[in-house]
Amino acid sequence: MFGKYPEQKQSRQVMGALGAAFATLGVFLLFIDGTGGVLFTVLGGGLVLLTLFAKQKTYTKVMRVLGWFDGLS
């Protein structure tokens, strides 16, 4: 998958790692607080799925939208 879009390799790796971290945190939080756990698990799973299955154009659009949140801080 990284060979298919080499210009997005680093970005996809970081996004996948972040998604895996959120999903792991979500599974841990499921044992403590159900609502927060579900939220983080869904968010992390969505980022991992985006990293693995999104085409180049879709991934670029999503990164542009996520970059908008960076401009808020």
PDB file of C-alpha atoms in Angstrom:
ATOM      1  CA  MET A   1       0.000   0.000   0.000  1.00  0.00           C
ATOM      2  CA  PHE A   2       2.850   2.411   0.753  1.00  0.00           C
ATOM      3  CA  GLY A   3       4.451   1.541  -2.596  1.00  0.00           C
ATOM      4  CA  LYS A   4       1.244   2.549  -4.365  1.00  0.00           C
ATOM      5  CA  TYR A   5       1.355   6.141  -3.049  1.00  0.00           C
ATOM      6  CA  PRO A   6       5.041   6.826  -2.229  1.00  0.00           C
ATOM      7  CA  GLU A   7       4.563  10.586  -1.813  1.00  0.00           C
ATOM      8  CA  GLN A   8       2.084   9.932   1.034  1.00  0.00           C
ATOM      9  CA  LYS A   9       4.090   7.178   2.733  1.00  0.00           C
ATOM     10  CA  GLN A  10       5.272   9.144   5.770  1.00  0.00           C
ATOM     11  CA  SER A  11       1.931  10.866   6.279  1.00  0.00           C
ATOM     12  CA  ARG A  12       0.044   7.573   6.093  1.00  0.00           C
ATOM     13  CA  GLN A  13       2.448   5.894   8.524  1.00  0.00           C
ATOM     14  CA  VAL A  14       2.040   8.659  11.091  1.00  0.00           C
ATOM     15  CA  MET A  15      -1.738   8.727  10.647  1.00  0.00           C
ATOM     16  CA  GLY A  16      -1.900   4.933  11.018  1.00  0.00           C
ATOM     17  CA  ALA A  17       0.216   5.039  14.183  1.00  0.00           C
ATOM     18  CA  LEU A  18      -1.978   7.785  15.629  1.00  0.00           C
ATOM     19  CA  GLY A  19      -5.092   5.792  14.773  1.00  0.00           C
ATOM     20  CA  ALA A  20      -3.667   2.659  16.391  1.00  0.00           C
ATOM     21  CA  ALA A  21      -2.797   4.644  19.526  1.00  0.00           C
ATOM     22  CA  PHE A  22      -6.332   6.086  19.716  1.00  0.00           C
ATOM     23  CA  ALA A  23      -7.864   2.644  19.182  1.00  0.00           C
ATOM     24  CA  THR A  24      -5.673   1.137  21.914  1.00  0.00           C
ATOM     25  CA  LEU A  25      -6.586   3.954  24.289  1.00  0.00           C
ATOM     26  CA  GLY A  26     -10.236   3.431  23.410  1.00  0.00           C
ATOM     27  CA  VAL A  27     -10.123  -0.279  24.195  1.00  0.00           C
ATOM     28  CA  PHE A  28      -8.458   0.528  27.531  1.00  0.00           C
ATOM     29  CA  LEU A  29     -11.087   3.180  28.300  1.00  0.00           C
ATOM     30  CA  LEU A  30     -13.903   0.753  27.512  1.00  0.00           C
ATOM     31  CA  PHE A  31     -13.089  -0.943  30.802  1.00  0.00           C
ATOM     32  CA  ILE A  32     -13.188   2.367  32.694  1.00  0.00           C
ATOM     33  CA  ASP A  33     -15.764   4.563  30.937  1.00  0.00           C
ATOM     34  CA  GLY A  34     -17.933   3.214  28.128  1.00  0.00           C
ATOM     35  CA  THR A  35     -18.664   6.490  26.328  1.00  0.00           C
ATOM     36  CA  GLY A  36     -15.073   7.711  26.077  1.00  0.00           C
ATOM     37  CA  GLY A  37     -13.883   4.252  25.138  1.00  0.00           C
ATOM     38  CA  VAL A  38     -16.322   3.932  22.270  1.00  0.00           C
ATOM     39  CA  LEU A  39     -15.457   7.424  21.039  1.00  0.00           C
ATOM     40  CA  PHE A  40     -11.702   6.792  20.969  1.00  0.00           C
ATOM     41  CA  THR A  41     -12.100   3.301  19.501  1.00  0.00           C
ATOM     42  CA  VAL A  42     -14.251   4.594  16.634  1.00  0.00           C
ATOM     43  CA  LEU A  43     -11.923   7.558  16.028  1.00  0.00           C
ATOM     44  CA  GLY A  44      -8.826   5.363  16.023  1.00  0.00           C
ATOM     45  CA  GLY A  45     -10.420   2.719  13.841  1.00  0.00           C
ATOM     46  CA  GLY A  46     -11.520   5.367  11.368  1.00  0.00           C
ATOM     47  CA  LEU A  47      -7.998   6.757  11.076  1.00  0.00           C
ATOM     48  CA  VAL A  48      -6.525   3.292  10.563  1.00  0.00           C
ATOM     49  CA  LEU A  49      -9.126   2.448   7.902  1.00  0.00           C
ATOM     50  CA  LEU A  50      -8.470   5.787   6.192  1.00  0.00           C
ATOM     51  CA  THR A  51      -4.760   5.025   6.133  1.00  0.00           C
ATOM     52  CA  LEU A  52      -5.199   1.540   4.725  1.00  0.00           C
ATOM     53  CA  PHE A  53      -8.042   1.862   2.214  1.00  0.00           C
ATOM     54  CA  ALA A  54      -8.374   5.483   1.031  1.00  0.00           C
ATOM     55  CA  LYS A  55      -7.309   6.335  -2.493  1.00  0.00           C
ATOM     56  CA  GLN A  56      -4.866   9.171  -3.073  1.00  0.00           C
ATOM     57  CA  LYS A  57      -7.499  11.811  -3.872  1.00  0.00           C
ATOM     58  CA  THR A  58      -9.711  10.903  -0.906  1.00  0.00           C
ATOM     59  CA  TYR A  59      -6.765  10.832   1.482  1.00  0.00           C
ATOM     60  CA  THR A  60      -5.630  14.265   0.271  1.00  0.00           C
ATOM     61  CA  LYS A  61      -9.117  15.725   0.833  1.00  0.00           C
ATOM     62  CA  VAL A  62      -9.353  14.284   4.341  1.00  0.00           C
ATOM     63  CA  MET A  63      -5.895  15.580   5.233  1.00  0.00           C
ATOM     64  CA  ARG A  64      -6.927  19.037   4.009  1.00  0.00           C
ATOM     65  CA  VAL A  65     -10.001  18.928   6.284  1.00  0.00           C
ATOM     66  CA  LEU A  66      -7.945  17.693   9.247  1.00  0.00           C
ATOM     67  CA  GLY A  67      -5.389  20.419   8.532  1.00  0.00           C
ATOM     68  CA  TRP A  68      -8.155  22.970   9.033  1.00  0.00           C
ATOM     69  CA  PHE A  69      -8.248  21.997  12.724  1.00  0.00           C
ATOM     70  CA  ASP A  70      -4.534  22.754  12.967  1.00  0.00           C
ATOM     71  CA  GLY A  71      -5.257  26.333  11.923  1.00  0.00           C
ATOM     72  CA  LEU A  72      -7.636  26.800  14.856  1.00  0.00           C
ATOM     73  CA  SER A  73      -4.892  26.595  17.461  1.00  0.00           C
TER      74      SER A  73
END
